[in-house]
Amino acid sequence: MIPGNGLKEVSSPVLLRRTKPPFNVAIGKPVRASSLPVFTSSASDVTDNDITTDFRTRGGNFSFVVVDLEALYDIDSVAVYFGGDEKRVFELRSGLEDLPGPDFNSYTLLFEIKTNDHKDYLFEGTLNKPIRARFVSLQIMDNSERLEVMELKVIGREI
């Protein structure tokens, strides 16, 4: 016992590992797109943390965007804010290497997303277990359609 405080002295202290809470690791990260934008939008609108801006590809060639997280992260969940008002199917994938696209089949499929026909659509998905990745791709699975996305959030943890 340590005199005066009633606590027992421990010969070897236990170190607790503190982990940072998950956060949106995509904010401000570089985005590459399959085509030049429509109108005055920029691919960087996908990760600007502002759902009032959007990015639209010109369509064709299975339109996509790829976010470079610039480091490895353990991804826990994602949120995608879509623009547009048509039913469409998308694939959200993650990988360790930068791929030129449009073939992202070597990436891990995180979610297949089917939007409804309402104006603007939010998809939120939580993974069963964290996936380690540096790159995240979002691709429309109809060769003739354009991709319209307002925001892509990737919730993860630093490694």
PDB file of C-alpha atoms in Angstrom:
ATOM      1  CA  MET A   1       0.000   0.000   0.000  1.00  0.00           C
ATOM      2  CA  ILE A   2       1.114   3.505  -0.738  1.00  0.00           C
ATOM      3  CA  PRO A   3       0.947   5.431   2.532  1.00  0.00           C
ATOM      4  CA  GLY A   4      -1.851   7.984   2.774  1.00  0.00           C
ATOM      5  CA  ASN A   5      -3.987   7.117  -0.274  1.00  0.00           C
ATOM      6  CA  GLY A   6      -5.061   3.501   0.270  1.00  0.00           C
ATOM      7  CA  LEU A   7      -3.837   2.396  -3.172  1.00  0.00           C
ATOM      8  CA  LYS A   8      -1.752  -0.684  -3.738  1.00  0.00           C
ATOM      9  CA  GLU A   9       1.509  -0.167  -5.609  1.00  0.00           C
ATOM     10  CA  VAL A  10       1.795  -2.097  -8.856  1.00  0.00           C
ATOM     11  CA  SER A  11       5.231  -3.213  -9.936  1.00  0.00           C
ATOM     12  CA  SER A  12       4.588  -3.098 -13.709  1.00  0.00           C
ATOM     13  CA  PRO A  13       2.101  -0.558 -15.038  1.00  0.00           C
ATOM     14  CA  VAL A  14      -0.353  -1.598 -17.747  1.00  0.00           C
ATOM     15  CA  LEU A  15      -0.195   0.537 -20.864  1.00  0.00           C
ATOM     16  CA  LEU A  16      -3.523   1.180 -22.555  1.00  0.00           C
ATOM     17  CA  ARG A  17      -3.484   1.582 -26.320  1.00  0.00           C
ATOM     18  CA  ARG A  18      -5.607   4.511 -27.286  1.00  0.00           C
ATOM     19  CA  THR A  19      -7.132   4.408 -30.739  1.00  0.00           C
ATOM     20  CA  LYS A  20      -8.465   7.420 -32.544  1.00  0.00           C
ATOM     21  CA  PRO A  21     -12.181   7.335 -33.310  1.00  0.00           C
ATOM     22  CA  PRO A  22     -13.218   6.703 -36.914  1.00  0.00           C
ATOM     23  CA  PHE A  23     -13.645   9.770 -39.126  1.00  0.00           C
ATOM     24  CA  ASN A  24     -14.309  10.688 -42.753  1.00  0.00           C
ATOM     25  CA  VAL A  25     -10.894   9.880 -44.237  1.00  0.00           C
ATOM     26  CA  ALA A  26     -11.929  11.069 -47.729  1.00  0.00           C
ATOM     27  CA  ILE A  27     -12.380  14.787 -46.961  1.00  0.00           C
ATOM     28  CA  GLY A  28     -10.229  16.842 -49.292  1.00  0.00           C
ATOM     29  CA  LYS A  29      -8.536  13.802 -50.840  1.00  0.00           C
ATOM     30  CA  PRO A  30      -7.791  13.759 -54.591  1.00  0.00           C
ATOM     31  CA  VAL A  31     -10.415  12.324 -56.920  1.00  0.00           C
ATOM     32  CA  ARG A  32      -9.869  11.010 -60.449  1.00  0.00           C
ATOM     33  CA  ALA A  33     -12.808  10.637 -62.817  1.00  0.00           C
ATOM     34  CA  SER A  34     -13.495   8.651 -65.991  1.00  0.00           C
ATOM     35  CA  SER A  35     -14.341  11.807 -67.933  1.00  0.00           C
ATOM     36  CA  LEU A  36     -14.296  15.547 -67.815  1.00  0.00           C
ATOM     37  CA  PRO A  37     -17.138  17.021 -65.785  1.00  0.00           C
ATOM     38  CA  VAL A  38     -20.432  18.283 -67.100  1.00  0.00           C
ATOM     39  CA  PHE A  39     -20.959  21.998 -66.450  1.00  0.00           C
ATOM     40  CA  THR A  40     -18.533  23.654 -64.038  1.00  0.00           C
ATOM     41  CA  SER A  41     -18.356  20.902 -61.460  1.00  0.00           C
ATOM     42  CA  SER A  42     -15.057  19.386 -60.391  1.00  0.00           C
ATOM     43  CA  ALA A  43     -14.177  15.833 -59.364  1.00  0.00           C
ATOM     44  CA  SER A  44     -12.958  17.322 -56.067  1.00  0.00           C
ATOM     45  CA  ASP A  45     -16.635  18.078 -55.264  1.00  0.00           C
ATOM     46  CA  VAL A  46     -16.963  14.362 -54.419  1.00  0.00           C
ATOM     47  CA  THR A  47     -14.797  14.784 -51.289  1.00  0.00           C
ATOM     48  CA  ASP A  48     -15.380  18.433 -50.330  1.00  0.00           C
ATOM     49  CA  ASN A  49     -17.701  17.571 -47.390  1.00  0.00           C
ATOM     50  CA  ASP A  50     -20.483  19.643 -48.958  1.00  0.00           C
ATOM     51  CA  ILE A  51     -23.601  17.885 -50.266  1.00  0.00           C
ATOM     52  CA  THR A  52     -24.764  21.032 -52.060  1.00  0.00           C
ATOM     53  CA  THR A  53     -22.046  20.524 -54.700  1.00  0.00           C
ATOM     54  CA  ASP A  54     -22.002  17.637 -57.137  1.00  0.00           C
ATOM     55  CA  PHE A  55     -19.898  16.066 -59.831  1.00  0.00           C
ATOM     56  CA  ARG A  56     -21.274  14.629 -63.069  1.00  0.00           C
ATOM     57  CA  THR A  57     -19.379  12.611 -65.628  1.00  0.00           C
ATOM     58  CA  ARG A  58     -20.259  12.793 -69.302  1.00  0.00           C
ATOM     59  CA  GLY A  59     -21.397   9.157 -69.338  1.00  0.00           C
ATOM     60  CA  GLY A  60     -20.290   6.103 -71.253  1.00  0.00           C
ATOM     61  CA  ASN A  61     -17.450   3.651 -70.591  1.00  0.00           C
ATOM     62  CA  PHE A  62     -18.886   2.653 -67.199  1.00  0.00           C
ATOM     63  CA  SER A  63     -18.364   6.088 -65.613  1.00  0.00           C
ATOM     64  CA  PHE A  64     -16.445   6.149 -62.343  1.00  0.00           C
ATOM     65  CA  VAL A  65     -14.585   8.163 -59.765  1.00  0.00           C
ATOM     66  CA  VAL A  66     -11.610   6.974 -57.714  1.00  0.00           C
ATOM     67  CA  VAL A  67     -10.636   8.567 -54.408  1.00  0.00           C
ATOM     68  CA  ASP A  68      -6.981   8.323 -53.381  1.00  0.00           C
ATOM     69  CA  LEU A  69      -7.001   8.292 -49.571  1.00  0.00           C
ATOM     70  CA  GLU A  70      -3.225   8.947 -49.760  1.00  0.00           C
ATOM     71  CA  ALA A  71      -2.515   6.406 -47.007  1.00  0.00           C
ATOM     72  CA  LEU A  72      -3.814   3.058 -45.785  1.00  0.00           C
ATOM     73  CA  TYR A  73      -6.934   3.141 -43.617  1.00  0.00           C
ATOM     74  CA  ASP A  74      -9.190   0.535 -42.070  1.00  0.00           C
ATOM     75  CA  ILE A  75     -12.585   1.378 -43.562  1.00  0.00           C
ATOM     76  CA  ASP A  76     -15.604   0.807 -41.309  1.00  0.00           C
ATOM     77  CA  SER A  77     -18.469   2.350 -43.273  1.00  0.00           C
ATOM     78  CA  VAL A  78     -19.379   4.554 -46.216  1.00  0.00           C
ATOM     79  CA  ALA A  79     -22.024   7.059 -47.207  1.00  0.00           C
ATOM     80  CA  VAL A  80     -22.755   8.141 -50.767  1.00  0.00           C
ATOM     81  CA  TYR A  81     -24.997  11.064 -51.641  1.00  0.00           C
ATOM     82  CA  PHE A  82     -26.227  10.611 -55.205  1.00  0.00           C
ATOM     83  CA  GLY A  83     -27.809  13.230 -57.429  1.00  0.00           C
ATOM     84  CA  GLY A  84     -30.169  12.470 -60.265  1.00  0.00           C
ATOM     85  CA  ASP A  85     -33.596  10.937 -60.381  1.00  0.00           C
ATOM     86  CA  GLU A  86     -33.293   7.584 -62.114  1.00  0.00           C
ATOM     87  CA  LYS A  87     -32.901   4.003 -60.955  1.00  0.00           C
ATOM     88  CA  ARG A  88     -29.287   2.963 -61.341  1.00  0.00           C
ATOM     89  CA  VAL A  89     -26.849   0.324 -60.102  1.00  0.00           C
ATOM     90  CA  PHE A  90     -23.403   1.199 -58.739  1.00  0.00           C
ATOM     91  CA  GLU A  91     -20.450  -0.691 -57.335  1.00  0.00           C
ATOM     92  CA  LEU A  92     -18.400   0.700 -54.494  1.00  0.00           C
ATOM     93  CA  ARG A  93     -15.006  -1.007 -54.213  1.00  0.00           C
ATOM     94  CA  SER A  94     -11.714  -0.551 -52.374  1.00  0.00           C
ATOM     95  CA  GLY A  95      -8.162  -1.521 -53.161  1.00  0.00           C
ATOM     96  CA  LEU A  96      -4.519  -1.105 -52.317  1.00  0.00           C
ATOM     97  CA  GLU A  97      -3.221  -0.131 -55.780  1.00  0.00           C
ATOM     98  CA  ASP A  98      -4.243   2.634 -58.159  1.00  0.00           C
ATOM     99  CA  LEU A  99      -6.045   1.217 -61.201  1.00  0.00           C
ATOM    100  CA  PRO A 100      -6.765   3.202 -64.369  1.00  0.00           C
ATOM    101  CA  GLY A 101     -10.330   1.851 -64.688  1.00  0.00           C
ATOM    102  CA  PRO A 102     -12.899   1.085 -65.869  1.00  0.00           C
ATOM    103  CA  ASP A 103     -12.088  -2.453 -64.667  1.00  0.00           C
ATOM    104  CA  PHE A 104     -11.999  -2.475 -60.848  1.00  0.00           C
ATOM    105  CA  ASN A 105     -12.749  -6.190 -60.396  1.00  0.00           C
ATOM    106  CA  SER A 106      -9.469  -6.764 -58.542  1.00  0.00           C
ATOM    107  CA  TYR A 107     -10.687  -4.352 -55.850  1.00  0.00           C
ATOM    108  CA  THR A 108     -12.796  -5.669 -52.969  1.00  0.00           C
ATOM    109  CA  LEU A 109     -16.515  -5.158 -53.557  1.00  0.00           C
ATOM    110  CA  LEU A 110     -17.817  -3.232 -50.559  1.00  0.00           C
ATOM    111  CA  PHE A 111     -21.395  -2.685 -51.722  1.00  0.00           C
ATOM    112  CA  GLU A 112     -23.622  -2.966 -54.757  1.00  0.00           C
ATOM    113  CA  ILE A 113     -25.903   0.049 -54.560  1.00  0.00           C
ATOM    114  CA  LYS A 114     -29.286   0.301 -56.253  1.00  0.00           C
ATOM    115  CA  THR A 115     -30.757   3.780 -56.198  1.00  0.00           C
ATOM    116  CA  ASN A 116     -34.449   4.484 -56.461  1.00  0.00           C
ATOM    117  CA  ASP A 117     -36.075   6.980 -58.812  1.00  0.00           C
ATOM    118  CA  HIS A 118     -36.374   9.837 -56.319  1.00  0.00           C
ATOM    119  CA  LYS A 119     -34.417  13.046 -56.654  1.00  0.00           C
ATOM    120  CA  ASP A 120     -31.197  12.679 -54.699  1.00  0.00           C
ATOM    121  CA  TYR A 121     -30.479   9.493 -52.806  1.00  0.00           C
ATOM    122  CA  LEU A 122     -28.416   8.648 -49.735  1.00  0.00           C
ATOM    123  CA  PHE A 123     -26.781   5.259 -49.321  1.00  0.00           C
ATOM    124  CA  GLU A 124     -25.169   4.355 -45.999  1.00  0.00           C
ATOM    125  CA  GLY A 125     -23.446   1.047 -45.416  1.00  0.00           C
ATOM    126  CA  THR A 126     -21.478  -0.475 -42.552  1.00  0.00           C
ATOM    127  CA  LEU A 127     -19.036  -3.278 -43.257  1.00  0.00           C
ATOM    128  CA  ASN A 128     -19.130  -6.527 -41.260  1.00  0.00           C
ATOM    129  CA  LYS A 129     -15.430  -6.067 -40.550  1.00  0.00           C
ATOM    130  CA  PRO A 130     -12.991  -3.272 -41.430  1.00  0.00           C
ATOM    131  CA  ILE A 131     -11.360  -3.394 -44.860  1.00  0.00           C
ATOM    132  CA  ARG A 132      -7.854  -2.001 -45.316  1.00  0.00           C
ATOM    133  CA  ALA A 133      -7.562   0.213 -48.388  1.00  0.00           C
ATOM    134  CA  ARG A 134      -5.942   3.245 -49.957  1.00  0.00           C
ATOM    135  CA  PHE A 135      -8.234   3.646 -52.995  1.00  0.00           C
ATOM    136  CA  VAL A 136     -12.029   3.693 -53.200  1.00  0.00           C
ATOM    137  CA  SER A 137     -13.881   3.479 -56.520  1.00  0.00           C
ATOM    138  CA  LEU A 138     -17.510   4.286 -57.258  1.00  0.00           C
ATOM    139  CA  GLN A 139     -18.737   3.133 -60.650  1.00  0.00           C
ATOM    140  CA  ILE A 140     -22.055   3.091 -62.471  1.00  0.00           C
ATOM    141  CA  MET A 141     -22.735  -0.334 -63.966  1.00  0.00           C
ATOM    142  CA  ASP A 142     -24.609   0.887 -67.069  1.00  0.00           C
ATOM    143  CA  ASN A 143     -22.208   1.720 -69.888  1.00  0.00           C
ATOM    144  CA  SER A 144     -24.412   4.484 -71.309  1.00  0.00           C
ATOM    145  CA  GLU A 145     -25.227   6.406 -68.132  1.00  0.00           C
ATOM    146  CA  ARG A 146     -23.402   9.270 -66.463  1.00  0.00           C
ATOM    147  CA  LEU A 147     -22.341   9.226 -62.833  1.00  0.00           C
ATOM    148  CA  GLU A 148     -23.745  11.990 -60.625  1.00  0.00           C
ATOM    149  CA  VAL A 149     -22.505  12.068 -57.043  1.00  0.00           C
ATOM    150  CA  MET A 150     -22.724  14.842 -54.468  1.00  0.00           C
ATOM    151  CA  GLU A 151     -20.482  13.364 -51.771  1.00  0.00           C
ATOM    152  CA  LEU A 152     -18.596  10.192 -50.943  1.00  0.00           C
ATOM    153  CA  LYS A 153     -17.797   9.681 -47.276  1.00  0.00           C
ATOM    154  CA  VAL A 154     -15.405   6.950 -46.224  1.00  0.00           C
ATOM    155  CA  ILE A 155     -15.422   6.388 -42.485  1.00  0.00           C
ATOM    156  CA  GLY A 156     -12.248   4.768 -41.282  1.00  0.00           C
ATOM    157  CA  ARG A 157      -9.364   4.660 -38.871  1.00  0.00           C
ATOM    158  CA  GLU A 158      -5.701   5.449 -39.239  1.00  0.00           C
ATOM    159  CA  ILE A 159      -3.425   2.439 -39.185  1.00  0.00           C
TER     160      ILE A 159
END
